Structure formats: structure tokens, C-alpha cells
Amino acid sequence: MAKIKKKGTSGQAKNYITRTQAVRKLQISLPDFRRLCIFKGIYPREPRSKKKAAKNSTPNTTFYYTKDIQYLLHEPLLRKFREQKALSKKIARSLGRGEVGDAARLEKNLAPKLSLDHIIKERYPTFVDALRDLDDCLSLLFLFASLPSTTSVPPKTIARCQRLCHEFQHYLITTHSLRKSFLSIKGIYYQATIQGQDILWLVPYRFVQKVNGDVDYRIMATFVEFYTTLLGFVNYRLYTSIGLVYPPRFDSASDERGAELAAFKLESKNVGQLKALEQPTTNGSQPSNEVSKEIQEKVDEVVKSAGLDQGTDNQVAEDQTTNEYAIDKFEPAAPEADMLPQPDGSESEAGSLFSSFTFFISREAPKAPLEFLLRSFGCKRIAWDEVAGEGAFTNDENDPRITHQIVDRPPLPESALPAVPENTSGDSGRLRRGGRIPGRTYVQPQWVWDCVNEGKLLRPDIYAPGATLPPHLSPWVKATRGGYDPRASLADQEEEGEAERAEEVEDSESEDDAEDAKNTGEDEDVEVDEDEESEMEDDHGMDVDGSEESDSNEEENDDFDGFDDAAEVASESEDEDETLRSQHQKELEAEAAGLPFSGSANGSSAKKSSSKNKKYQAQKRKEEEELERQKMMMSRKKRKLLDKMLYSNKKKDEEAQKLRSKRRKIENAAKSKV
């Protein structure tokens, strides 16, 4: 006879454990249990049958894996939590006795310090694992770096988050690892590539943040405590991998004066080795692989005298320089084929995009993200006003070395500009507020983001102050065939006859609105007549025999679908007769008034548009009928799959059509204004 199994000793009842049972087993409080689960990366699970897992009839229960809770029994942080609980009891006892000094001494000297180093090593055995989990870490730390200090968010936490984020930004600037950025409603998205791993994070805009009471900042503070430890490990590894000293030198005084990134000074570990390598080339003899200047000059003279330097050598040199670091571009074999993903530019190209320019950031432009982007893509000289803080290349807006100025306000007319200051001190180069310096390029901030995403310098005149900017699209969303593309013209995206059909719909809507407006004045009279008729019916009305039969006959006629073609032909002929009569009447009225009549052209155009619309509807009906015939030959599984595909494609087409109609209305309104 087989052994009888005891209930609750196998299956889901053994594999899962409730949160209450887990807290009792670990002998800690519920907040400490939450902290421990966040540190260790343990989260609730959903069993297939809650009734079997709970061993009772209470469905609303949080479950964990039993093995995970068993793994937590050997965690060293449990001892720290218990020590902290014992210390809190001693402090409460001292405060109850009125011994405030003893309570402060206990809190200062005996408070246990939590170390999460061993947890970081357990959760991320390799450095690539830590880089893959860096997206949420950076988003949360950049968020806390922009929050105001409150009781729930202490200033020490904010300062630590700011320092770690600036250190990470300095690594991206040094290695030119930043690839793309996007301005969205939520904030600014950044993407960097570090050791082959794409890291995407979100940085909020620098507005005044309101700390609401709806958010549980205790749980978020636990995540911040873990992520600060993680980012500290990552920054140390990144800095040491490129030969920099970590942590970098930090000037707190300049940081208080608004220096931000300029408050950090990077130092290299191999400075002595670099100097030793440079000394033989500068002070000592030349290396054997280099040619002396005298020999090179003699060779150049011989080549010029022989005429060998014309054409071929220059072409070979140009081909070598252009093709040595050129990136292959994959082009589709057919015009309707899918676009292959193009490779990104190298670090040298990304590091030299803005290297030859000197930028001046105006006071109204966002300095922090612009400085980070410009420095990440090679710009060494960035200037701004003294109000924005320290660390600028220069604070003089009239500096002739400035080539580009980022302005985020429209240009003012000459009448609105202040008067030119009198030249009393001999300062001839002083500029009045709102003026323009000749020879300098003025652009809006979006030009920097679009150049970064495109990987090349775009035309600055399109981004001039006050100009209508081109659409700022996400670099991670690729244009699909049949979808709406804001950069392309409407003529390239519209279907055949789509604009004409949209105009017909708009005209019909406008006519309906006009008729409604005309009928509003007649509604009162109609209501009075209806009231009188109802009174007459109440006084003298009689039911006519056969009225029910007539109603049933009407319903039968509505249900009957036969003779569609004949009905359509009759309706079309009636419509044509009505249009001819109205056109003839308008001609007579215009002739009597002595005015020219242009209704024939309108009537012909209306006939053409209506005929095109009817042809489009007929063609669409034929395509649907053909598709239904093809679906009849498919199996049920393939038919359902095809229906899902058609439904999703129809939704996408409708969304694209709505966006095109909105753009068409905007363009028509702009043309009418002009």
C-alpha cells in the first residue's frame, strides 16, 4: 500500500510562503523585511493556484519563494537589523528616564553601520551585469539629485547623488561614450555605449519639484541607498579602466558657486610615464622611423621638378584618409525593402563633432544639459554669463573667439532694444542687450540635440532664433512604411485621392454646420407648430386602420437588400437632376443681378470629386470581397492570425491618417493667413 501524503508538504504549498510567515521566520519587522528584499533583489511571486499555496481560502495574500526566504536566513544584514532594534530600545529607555545626553551618546557611538558591498558582489558577479542594470540606477539618482531637501529627503542624500552623477558624466565626457539624446515631456533621455552595453536613462528638467505625500519616500530611499553603492563601484571601475584617479578632486567652494561639472578635476595615474615617453621625442634624438626635415625638403623638390605630385599622389592620399575610417552604409536592394540598421559612428567622430567651435550659452538656455552634450562631443571652450555660475571659458559675450551662441528667445525689433551705451570708458566693443554680433552663428538649443542624433552638423539657418523649428523626433523610433513621418511632405505620404476625400468631408461638415445655424432660428416656430398638432391629435385624432401593417411593410422593405444597383442608379440620376436644377436657378439669379456666374466649374469639380470618391469606394469594396474569398481557403488558425494583422494595420493606418489630416488643416490655415 502506498504511503499517504500529508496535506501541505509538497507542490505549491511547499514552494511558496506568505509574507507574514516570512517575517515571522526571519524574526524582523515588516519595514526591515522590505529593505532586505530590495537589497537582495527578492520580489513577490504569483502562484498558479493561490488557494493551494495559501492552504486556506484567503486569496489576497503576497507570496514569496520558500527558497528565497531560506536564503535570507544566512544574510549578515539580519544581525545589523537586530542590533539596530536593540539600540532603539535603549534610546527609548533613556529618553523615558529623561537622560537626553545618554540617548545622544548611544545614537552617535553605537549606531550600526550597514555595508552593502557584499550584496553588490553577489548580485553582479561580472562588471557587464552591473552595466546592464544601470538604467534604473541612473534614472533614480538623477531624479533625487534634482529634488529639494525635506525631512523625507535629507540634503546629504541629494549631495551624494549629485556627486556620483557628475562623476559618471565626466567619464562619458572623457571617453566620448554618449551617443544619443532626446527632449521629451518627461525629461531628457540619454543613451551611452560602455563596453558594448547600451545604457539609457532619464534626467528630469530643472523645474521646482514639489514633494508630495502620496509617494512613499522610505522605499525610494532604500533603492537610493542600494543604487548609490552600485554606482560608486561602477564609477571606480570605469575610472581605473582608463587610468584616472578615483574619486576625482572635488572643490566644494566652486560647487557652491554653481560650477557643477567644473568643480571636478580629473587626475591621471600615469602622468610620470607619459612625461617619460614624451622626453626622448622632444629633447633626445629623433626616432629611426621619422625622416629629417632636410631630407624631406630635398625629396619634395625632386618630386616637384619631375611633376610626379600632380593628380595621382593627392588622389591616393585622399582615398586613404577618407576610406581608412569610413563606416560602411547598408543600402536596401529594392526601393520597397526594409531599411537595415546602420552602424553608429566611432568615438573619434563623436569626439570631434563640436571640437572646432566656441559656444556661448545665453542665460535663458538650459546650461547643464547643453554643457554636458557639448563637452561629450568634443567642445573644449564653452562660455556663459556670470549669473549661471563658475567654470566658463569666458564670461564676456563680446569675445571674438566665440563662433556659436545658443539663444532661446525670439529676436526683438530695433525699436524694442535698449539704447546703445555711451562710450565713456573707451570700451568700443561693448554690446547692447538683445543685439547681434556680425559673423557669429545664432542657433536655438534644439540644433545641438539634432546634430548629436544625426551625427553631423546641420544647417544652422533652419534653427535661427524665432524660426519655426523642424520636428524633434526620437532617435530610437524608426520610420515605418505606411506610417506618418513628420519630416516628409504630405504629398509623399498621402494615398491616392486622400486630400480630395478630406476636402469633401470638410465641405460637407461646413455645409451641415451652416444648415444647423439656419435651422436654429426656425426651431422655435417648428416647436410651436408641433405643440398645436399634438393638441389637435389629442382632441380629434383617430387611429387609421392598417397603420401597423404599413409599419411592418416599411420594416420589411428596410430589411430587403435586393435591387441595390438599380436603387444606386436611380439615386445618382436624382442627385444629378437636382444639381442641374440648382445650377440653372443660380444662373438665372446671376443673370438678373448682372453678375458673372462661375458655378459650372464648381459643379464640374464637385462631379469629378464625387466620381473619384465613388470609384475609390467601389475599388475598396472589391478588395475586401477578394480578401474574404481568399480567407475562405485558409485554415481557422491562419485566418485568426490574418485578422489580427489586419486589425493592427488598420489601427496604424487610422492613426497616421489622423495625423496627416491635422497637418493638412494646419498647413491650409497657414496658407489662408498668408
XYZ file of C-alpha atoms in Angstrom:
674
model
C 0.000 0.000 0.000
C 1.369 3.422 -0.977
C 2.282 5.911 1.698
C -0.356 8.576 2.268
C 0.941 12.114 1.653
C 0.271 14.717 4.260
C -1.517 17.823 3.023
C 0.670 20.931 2.578
C 4.033 19.105 2.357
C 4.518 19.158 -1.441
C 3.644 21.108 -4.516
C 2.738 24.794 -4.402
C 2.059 24.679 -0.675
C 5.734 23.836 -0.123
C 7.236 26.049 -2.837
C 5.519 29.276 -1.740
C 5.385 31.104 1.575
C 3.291 34.085 2.622
C 4.774 37.407 3.684
C 3.545 37.035 7.269
C 5.160 33.621 7.568
C 8.409 35.000 6.065
C 8.535 37.890 8.579
C 7.964 35.502 11.485
C 10.600 33.114 10.218
C 13.226 35.863 9.859
C 12.192 37.488 13.194
C 12.397 41.044 11.889
C 9.885 43.848 11.417
C 7.964 44.426 8.195
C 9.930 47.602 7.171
C 13.226 45.757 7.690
C 11.884 42.860 5.637
C 11.069 45.276 2.786
C 14.560 46.783 2.931
C 16.186 43.372 2.947
C 14.161 42.207 -0.077
C 15.086 45.372 -2.011
C 18.786 44.940 -1.200
C 18.818 41.264 -2.158
C 16.614 41.632 -5.246
C 13.835 39.344 -3.986
C 10.317 40.239 -5.107
C 6.863 38.640 -4.669
C 5.731 35.770 -6.864
C 2.362 34.791 -8.250
C 1.465 31.098 -7.809
C -0.752 29.323 -10.269
C -3.280 28.451 -7.588
C -3.430 30.819 -4.640
C -5.801 28.551 -2.784
C -3.369 25.647 -2.849
C -0.391 27.830 -1.992
C -2.127 29.523 0.949
C -3.609 26.266 2.331
C -6.798 28.213 3.102
C -9.425 30.386 1.433
C -7.739 33.809 1.767
C -6.917 34.869 -1.811
C -5.450 38.349 -1.141
C -2.027 37.274 0.083
C 1.523 38.145 -1.000
C 3.676 35.097 -1.739
C 7.434 34.526 -1.977
C 9.516 31.557 -2.950
C 10.367 29.453 0.087
C 13.936 29.017 -1.182
C 14.405 32.791 -1.347
C 13.346 33.230 2.272
C 15.539 30.288 3.268
C 18.425 32.045 1.511
C 17.811 35.202 3.576
C 18.285 33.320 6.859
C 22.078 33.497 6.409
C 22.243 37.194 5.490
C 24.690 39.250 7.628
C 22.362 42.264 7.485
C 19.910 40.472 9.783
C 22.343 40.886 12.670
C 22.656 44.607 11.908
C 18.885 44.979 11.917
C 18.639 43.252 15.285
C 21.417 45.422 16.721
C 19.618 48.497 15.482
C 16.390 47.313 17.085
C 18.159 46.731 20.432
C 19.767 50.193 20.222
C 16.404 51.844 19.565
C 15.052 50.194 22.717
C 17.984 51.565 24.764
C 17.485 55.058 23.336
C 13.765 54.919 24.106
C 14.527 53.818 27.672
C 16.999 56.700 28.129
C 14.536 59.216 26.782
C 11.853 57.843 29.087
C 14.132 58.482 32.058
C 14.937 61.987 30.851
C 18.575 61.191 30.046
C 18.865 63.034 26.758
C 22.668 63.131 26.807
C 22.926 59.362 27.188
C 20.452 58.877 24.316
C 22.518 61.154 22.029
C 25.733 59.366 23.041
C 24.204 55.967 22.282
C 22.939 57.114 18.883
C 26.307 58.636 17.977
C 28.668 55.894 19.137
C 26.716 52.638 18.978
C 24.667 53.062 15.788
C 25.412 50.078 13.478
C 26.685 50.928 10.006
C 25.240 48.997 7.087
C 27.596 47.909 4.319
C 26.155 46.713 1.011
C 29.450 45.812 -0.658
C 28.955 42.070 -0.326
C 25.437 42.339 -1.796
C 26.779 44.187 -4.876
C 29.320 41.417 -5.416
C 26.654 38.737 -5.026
C 24.096 40.289 -7.354
C 26.599 41.339 -10.044
C 29.312 38.717 -10.399
C 30.686 40.411 -13.562
C 31.040 44.069 -14.480
C 28.849 43.644 -17.570
C 25.969 42.548 -15.304
C 26.303 45.798 -13.375
C 26.275 47.835 -16.601
C 23.112 46.090 -17.779
C 21.316 47.079 -14.563
C 22.450 50.702 -14.684
C 19.385 52.174 -16.438
C 17.092 52.367 -13.390
C 20.023 53.270 -11.170
C 20.919 56.385 -13.155
C 17.289 57.470 -13.635
C 16.576 57.333 -9.892
C 19.819 59.023 -8.821
C 19.410 61.855 -11.341
C 15.860 62.297 -10.045
C 16.987 62.573 -6.413
C 19.810 64.908 -7.442
C 17.172 67.431 -8.596
C 14.825 67.171 -5.578
C 14.675 69.833 -2.845
C 15.811 68.859 0.645
C 12.977 67.927 3.018
C 12.539 65.764 6.097
C 11.986 62.695 3.896
C 14.855 63.583 1.502
C 17.885 64.724 3.547
C 20.459 67.072 1.967
C 23.271 64.531 2.415
C 21.470 62.081 0.134
C 20.938 64.779 -2.514
C 24.596 65.871 -2.393
C 25.804 62.281 -2.704
C 23.539 61.644 -5.701
C 24.728 64.840 -7.392
C 28.378 63.958 -6.871
C 28.014 60.418 -8.227
C 26.058 61.650 -11.261
C 28.679 64.311 -12.068
C 31.450 61.720 -11.775
C 29.627 59.452 -14.228
C 29.122 62.376 -16.625
C 32.849 63.169 -16.500
C 33.654 59.612 -17.567
C 31.271 59.946 -20.541
C 32.881 63.277 -21.474
C 36.400 61.841 -21.280
C 35.668 58.701 -23.289
C 33.075 60.253 -25.668
C 30.709 57.391 -24.871
C 27.495 59.398 -25.246
C 25.591 58.527 -28.398
C 22.060 59.974 -28.495
C 19.745 62.281 -26.588
C 16.089 63.243 -26.844
C 13.957 66.029 -25.368
C 10.642 64.597 -24.187
C 7.787 65.714 -21.951
C 9.071 63.610 -19.035
C 12.638 64.883 -19.274
C 15.818 64.404 -21.289
C 16.741 60.894 -22.406
C 20.403 59.982 -22.829
C 21.972 56.871 -24.319
C 25.604 55.883 -23.870
C 27.568 52.855 -25.012
C 30.019 51.497 -22.423
C 31.941 48.312 -23.201
C 29.374 47.302 -25.793
C 26.369 47.840 -23.483
C 23.730 50.455 -24.374
C 22.613 52.363 -21.278
C 19.501 54.546 -21.466
C 18.407 56.816 -18.609
C 16.116 59.785 -17.977
C 17.091 63.124 -16.446
C 14.246 65.433 -15.280
C 14.115 69.078 -16.237
C 15.334 71.581 -13.684
C 11.998 72.885 -12.525
C 10.922 73.460 -8.949
C 9.945 69.992 -7.775
C 7.025 69.555 -5.376
C 7.445 66.715 -2.898
C 4.011 65.146 -2.468
C 2.884 62.995 0.408
C 1.459 60.325 -1.913
C 4.922 58.863 -2.574
C 6.482 56.539 -0.001
C 9.980 58.011 0.197
C 11.135 55.344 2.639
C 11.017 52.691 -0.075
C 12.615 55.049 -2.607
C 15.340 55.923 -0.079
C 16.094 52.215 0.233
C 16.572 51.968 -3.522
C 18.746 55.104 -3.455
C 20.917 53.587 -0.729
C 21.479 50.488 -2.844
C 21.978 52.335 -6.151
C 24.495 54.811 -4.708
C 26.641 51.874 -3.636
C 26.279 50.296 -7.081
C 27.162 53.498 -8.966
C 30.162 54.057 -6.688
C 31.502 50.616 -7.652
C 30.820 51.251 -11.351
C 32.483 54.683 -11.319
C 35.572 53.265 -9.617
C 35.876 50.510 -12.208
C 35.301 52.910 -15.121
C 37.830 55.475 -13.895
C 40.537 52.921 -13.202
C 40.000 51.256 -16.585
C 41.094 54.456 -18.400
C 43.882 55.320 -15.952
C 42.159 58.048 -13.896
C 42.274 58.533 -10.152
C 39.016 57.852 -8.334
C 37.451 59.738 -6.689
C 38.368 62.885 -8.629
C 39.318 66.061 -6.824
C 36.191 67.969 -5.808
C 36.142 71.683 -4.994
C 33.163 72.231 -2.719
C 33.582 76.038 -2.730
C 33.301 76.283 -6.531
C 30.426 73.802 -6.487
C 28.528 76.094 -4.115
C 29.075 78.919 -6.604
C 27.402 76.900 -9.386
C 30.397 75.267 -11.077
C 28.800 71.771 -11.181
C 30.914 69.819 -13.710
C 33.776 72.323 -13.461
C 34.091 71.626 -9.712
C 35.738 68.260 -10.511
C 39.344 67.953 -11.651
C 40.417 64.647 -13.176
C 43.898 63.295 -12.497
C 45.736 60.553 -14.351
C 47.719 57.790 -12.648
C 50.316 57.538 -15.441
C 51.428 61.174 -15.607
C 55.075 60.277 -14.945
C 55.081 57.560 -17.557
C 53.576 59.901 -20.141
C 56.252 62.527 -19.453
C 58.990 59.893 -19.692
C 57.638 58.799 -23.056
C 57.489 62.382 -24.327
C 61.072 63.315 -23.312
C 63.006 61.269 -25.962
C 60.945 62.740 -28.790
C 61.343 66.355 -27.647
C 64.803 66.537 -26.006
C 66.587 63.496 -27.380
C 67.336 62.370 -30.927
C 64.591 61.615 -33.413
C 63.309 58.062 -33.768
C 64.600 55.940 -36.577
C 61.265 55.700 -38.385
C 60.988 59.500 -38.834
C 62.671 61.413 -41.670
C 64.611 64.626 -41.010
C 63.336 67.947 -42.369
C 66.329 68.445 -44.682
C 65.909 65.078 -46.394
C 62.145 65.610 -46.707
C 62.668 69.026 -48.341
C 65.137 67.548 -50.866
C 62.711 64.761 -51.757
C 59.857 67.261 -52.193
C 61.996 69.363 -54.572
C 62.835 66.314 -56.714
C 59.187 65.286 -56.856
C 58.057 68.776 -57.873
C 60.709 69.061 -60.572
C 59.659 65.716 -62.040
C 55.936 66.630 -61.893
C 55.014 63.478 -60.029
C 52.989 65.275 -57.375
C 50.085 66.149 -59.665
C 46.930 64.115 -59.539
C 47.821 60.588 -58.517
C 49.519 61.147 -55.176
C 46.863 63.541 -53.991
C 44.097 61.179 -55.018
C 45.746 58.232 -53.283
C 46.256 60.258 -50.123
C 42.660 61.475 -50.164
C 41.347 57.961 -50.723
C 43.439 56.647 -47.856
C 42.335 59.391 -45.470
C 38.673 59.136 -46.408
C 38.368 55.366 -46.598
C 40.568 54.448 -43.663
C 37.989 55.297 -41.013
C 34.860 55.369 -43.162
C 31.847 53.381 -41.987
C 30.005 51.136 -44.390
C 26.430 52.083 -45.182
C 23.950 49.317 -45.908
C 21.530 50.228 -48.674
C 18.379 48.191 -49.457
C 18.417 46.073 -52.600
C 14.896 47.142 -53.581
C 13.217 50.534 -53.076
C 10.376 48.971 -51.034
C 12.604 46.739 -48.908
C 13.151 47.256 -45.190
C 15.963 49.539 -44.102
C 18.892 47.782 -42.490
C 20.209 49.211 -39.190
C 23.139 51.492 -39.901
C 26.267 51.268 -37.705
C 26.971 54.094 -35.290
C 29.896 56.445 -35.641
C 33.175 55.799 -33.897
C 34.363 57.522 -30.740
C 36.761 59.729 -32.710
C 33.926 61.079 -34.861
C 31.709 61.646 -31.827
C 34.529 63.381 -30.004
C 35.207 65.854 -32.818
C 31.689 66.996 -33.737
C 31.920 70.370 -31.926
C 35.678 70.416 -31.358
C 36.390 73.400 -33.639
C 33.691 75.689 -32.184
C 33.420 78.018 -29.210
C 29.916 78.256 -27.764
C 28.256 80.903 -25.638
C 25.141 79.741 -23.746
C 22.666 82.538 -23.093
C 21.048 82.908 -19.706
C 17.632 81.650 -20.822
C 19.026 78.408 -22.313
C 19.464 75.280 -20.131
C 23.157 75.382 -19.241
C 23.637 71.986 -17.548
C 22.384 69.652 -20.342
C 23.946 71.806 -23.073
C 27.327 71.853 -21.347
C 27.211 68.084 -20.875
C 26.292 67.444 -24.521
C 28.818 69.877 -25.962
C 31.686 68.563 -23.825
C 30.741 64.958 -24.621
C 31.062 65.696 -28.331
C 34.403 67.448 -28.278
C 33.766 71.106 -27.421
C 36.530 72.444 -25.148
C 35.518 76.117 -24.965
C 32.057 76.871 -23.529
C 31.174 80.312 -22.227
C 28.192 81.669 -20.307
C 27.170 84.618 -18.192
C 28.444 85.102 -14.639
C 24.931 84.573 -13.277
C 24.975 80.908 -14.430
C 27.952 80.046 -12.200
C 31.672 79.417 -12.377
C 33.696 77.262 -14.751
C 33.073 79.106 -18.026
C 35.708 79.591 -20.720
C 34.852 83.298 -20.604
C 32.016 85.427 -19.260
C 32.385 88.107 -21.934
C 29.649 87.826 -24.548
C 31.625 90.090 -26.917
C 34.637 87.760 -27.058
C 35.672 87.439 -30.743
C 36.677 83.800 -30.246
C 33.011 82.775 -29.808
C 31.689 81.184 -33.018
C 28.204 80.000 -31.957
C 25.693 81.420 -29.486
C 22.746 79.388 -28.220
C 19.673 81.605 -27.823
C 16.215 80.510 -26.684
C 14.238 83.715 -27.224
C 12.922 85.346 -30.428
C 14.796 88.342 -31.830
C 13.476 91.729 -30.746
C 12.841 94.596 -33.193
C 15.200 97.538 -33.224
C 12.606 99.785 -31.590
C 12.327 97.468 -28.574
C 16.098 97.241 -27.987
C 17.701 99.486 -25.366
C 19.789 102.435 -26.419
C 23.468 101.976 -27.221
C 25.540 102.810 -24.129
C 27.704 105.879 -24.352
C 31.379 105.177 -24.883
C 32.689 106.925 -21.778
C 35.352 104.496 -20.689
C 36.715 103.774 -24.148
C 35.053 100.355 -24.306
C 34.288 100.253 -28.033
C 33.360 96.577 -28.139
C 30.509 96.749 -25.682
C 27.257 95.219 -26.958
C 23.758 96.294 -26.054
C 21.223 93.799 -24.741
C 19.469 91.798 -27.464
C 21.922 92.816 -30.173
C 23.665 90.582 -32.681
C 27.391 90.311 -33.350
C 28.218 90.013 -37.084
C 29.982 86.819 -38.074
C 28.571 84.787 -35.184
C 26.091 81.939 -35.679
C 22.954 82.148 -33.519
C 21.006 78.913 -33.051
C 18.301 77.505 -30.806
C 19.114 74.687 -28.329
C 17.398 72.039 -30.469
C 20.194 72.394 -33.044
C 22.635 70.741 -30.603
C 20.338 67.750 -29.979
C 19.525 67.244 -33.656
C 23.214 67.418 -34.621
C 24.051 64.836 -31.964
C 21.311 62.451 -33.101
C 22.136 62.842 -36.794
C 25.885 62.519 -36.183
C 26.685 65.546 -38.336
C 26.388 69.321 -38.342
C 23.028 70.512 -39.656
C 22.196 73.810 -41.300
C 22.091 76.498 -38.603
C 19.778 78.825 -40.534
C 16.877 76.379 -40.005
C 17.374 76.744 -36.225
C 17.766 80.533 -36.180
C 16.185 82.415 -33.234
C 12.481 82.931 -33.843
C 12.312 80.412 -36.719
C 9.814 77.544 -36.811
C 11.832 74.515 -35.773
C 11.689 71.186 -37.605
C 10.074 68.293 -35.720
C 12.290 66.894 -32.955
C 11.898 63.130 -33.355
C 13.045 60.339 -31.103
C 16.264 58.749 -32.407
C 15.080 55.320 -31.220
C 11.836 55.308 -33.253
C 12.430 54.433 -36.894
C 10.067 55.488 -39.664
C 7.932 52.587 -40.873
C 6.394 52.122 -44.271
C 2.856 53.477 -44.358
C 3.260 55.378 -41.089
C 3.284 59.119 -40.540
C 6.633 60.819 -40.990
C 6.685 64.495 -39.902
C 9.853 65.187 -41.893
C 8.400 64.125 -45.239
C 5.880 66.189 -47.191
C 2.201 65.320 -47.278
C 2.297 64.597 -50.997
C 4.810 61.791 -50.452
C 2.764 60.141 -47.683
C -0.833 60.566 -48.788
C -2.716 57.843 -50.552
C -4.245 58.417 -53.939
C -7.150 60.854 -53.623
C -6.830 61.196 -49.829
C -6.635 65.010 -49.895
C -9.696 65.283 -52.147
C -11.716 62.993 -49.906
C -10.686 65.023 -46.870
C -11.804 68.239 -48.604
C -15.178 66.659 -49.414
C -15.641 65.692 -45.769
C -14.708 69.207 -44.608
C -17.077 70.802 -47.130
C -19.923 68.536 -46.082
C -19.266 69.306 -42.417
C -19.218 73.051 -43.130
C -22.488 72.763 -45.071
C -24.085 70.822 -42.222
C -22.953 73.469 -39.757
C -24.405 76.207 -41.952
C -27.707 74.363 -42.240
C -27.808 73.852 -38.481
C -27.169 77.552 -37.977
C -30.011 78.416 -40.342
C -32.376 75.979 -38.709
C -31.736 77.254 -35.193
C -33.932 80.293 -35.853
C -36.743 78.111 -37.192
C -36.727 75.634 -34.306
C -38.985 77.761 -32.121
C -41.673 78.062 -34.807
C -41.447 74.370 -35.504
C -41.863 73.564 -31.822
C -44.961 75.763 -31.657
C -46.455 74.042 -34.699
C -45.693 70.637 -33.201
C -47.434 71.614 -29.987
C -50.517 72.735 -31.900
C -50.530 69.499 -33.902
C -50.252 67.422 -30.758
C -53.218 69.280 -29.243
C -55.264 68.654 -32.369
C -54.328 64.986 -32.274
C -55.315 64.741 -28.645
C -58.679 66.351 -29.324
C -59.699 64.890 -32.656
C -57.075 62.363 -33.603
C -58.062 58.863 -34.693
C -56.041 55.743 -35.341
C -56.111 54.806 -39.002
C -56.714 51.184 -39.849
C -53.763 49.389 -41.319
C -51.130 51.665 -39.759
C -49.422 48.723 -38.107
C -49.403 46.917 -41.417
C -47.773 49.882 -43.118
C -45.099 49.998 -40.404
C -44.397 46.316 -40.820
C -44.190 46.755 -44.596
C -41.692 49.562 -44.124
C -39.565 47.354 -41.865
C -39.702 44.572 -44.434
C -38.622 46.990 -47.139
C -35.722 48.111 -44.965
C -34.611 44.550 -44.378
C -34.767 43.683 -48.074
C -31.367 44.128 -49.713
C -32.264 43.341 -53.296
C -32.006 45.597 -56.365
C -29.071 47.573 -54.924
C -27.676 48.522 -58.303
C -30.977 49.853 -59.572
C -31.510 51.888 -56.424
C -27.994 53.344 -56.665
C -28.529 54.291 -60.323
C -31.864 55.933 -59.507
C -30.384 57.898 -56.604
C -27.462 59.037 -58.757
C -29.819 60.243 -61.513
C -31.971 62.106 -58.987
C -28.896 63.794 -57.492
C -27.730 64.870 -60.941
C -31.163 66.291 -61.774
C -31.209 68.245 -58.523
C -27.713 69.668 -59.131
C -28.709 70.695 -62.685
C -31.869 72.428 -61.432
C -29.993 74.306 -58.695
C -27.263 75.301 -61.143
C -29.862 76.600 -63.637
C -31.598 78.588 -60.897
C -28.279 80.163 -59.812
C -27.525 81.099 -63.433
C -30.885 82.870 -63.733
C -30.364 84.760 -60.483
C -26.861 85.847 -61.504
C -28.118 86.974 -64.937
C -30.908 89.041 -63.336
C -28.422 90.677 -60.964
C -25.917 91.359 -63.770
C -23.113 89.308 -62.149
C -20.897 86.659 -63.747
C -21.696 83.085 -62.797
C -18.902 80.582 -62.031
C -20.977 77.700 -60.802
C -20.241 75.478 -63.788
C -16.612 74.999 -62.761
C -17.620 74.262 -59.195
C -20.249 71.853 -60.352
C -17.844 70.036 -62.661
C -15.203 69.822 -59.914
C -17.801 68.530 -57.474
C -18.890 65.924 -60.027
C -15.266 64.856 -60.558
C -14.558 64.594 -56.847
C -17.758 62.674 -56.196
C -16.986 60.312 -59.064
C -13.447 59.768 -57.723
C -14.830 59.087 -54.261
C -17.315 56.577 -55.663
C -14.565 54.868 -57.643
C -12.421 54.664 -54.508
C -15.274 53.169 -52.503
C -16.007 50.649 -55.242
C -12.362 49.648 -55.504
C -12.117 49.283 -51.750
C -15.250 47.117 -51.725
C -13.772 44.872 -54.417
C -10.536 44.471 -52.447
C -12.475 43.492 -49.333
C -14.520 40.958 -51.274
C -11.349 39.469 -52.790
C -9.785 39.251 -49.341
C -12.848 37.460 -47.972
C -12.668 34.941 -50.804
C -9.008 34.300 -50.038
C -9.731 33.895 -46.323
C -12.267 31.185 -47.094
C -9.437 28.974 -48.384
C -7.356 29.373 -45.194
C -7.430 27.329 -42.066
C -9.011 28.730 -38.906
C -5.648 29.355 -37.238
C -4.228 31.289 -40.200
C -7.484 33.189 -40.600
C -7.355 34.407 -36.982
C -3.722 35.398 -37.373
C -4.546 37.329 -40.547
C -7.450 39.087 -38.814
C -5.137 40.226 -36.014
C -2.612 41.518 -38.524
C -5.271 43.373 -40.497
C -6.721 44.868 -37.321
C -3.356 46.183 -36.130
C -2.523 47.542 -39.603
C -5.909 49.248 -39.766
C -5.311 50.921 -36.402
C -1.910 52.177 -37.531
C -3.330 53.485 -40.799
C -6.108 55.309 -38.955
C -3.639 56.953 -36.589
C -1.403 58.007 -39.483
C -4.427 59.353 -41.355
C -5.496 61.409 -38.320
C -2.030 62.920 -38.020
C -1.965 63.739 -41.731
C -5.401 65.388 -41.514
C -4.239 67.528 -38.573
C -1.157 68.582 -40.508
C -3.254 69.321 -43.598
C -5.554 71.600 -41.589
C -2.589 73.432 -40.082
C -0.972 73.952 -43.474
C -4.255 75.144 -45.007
C -4.760 77.588 -42.140
C -1.219 78.931 -42.602
C -1.805 79.371 -46.356
C -5.088 81.190 -45.754
C -3.360 83.600 -43.343
C -0.670 84.348 -45.893
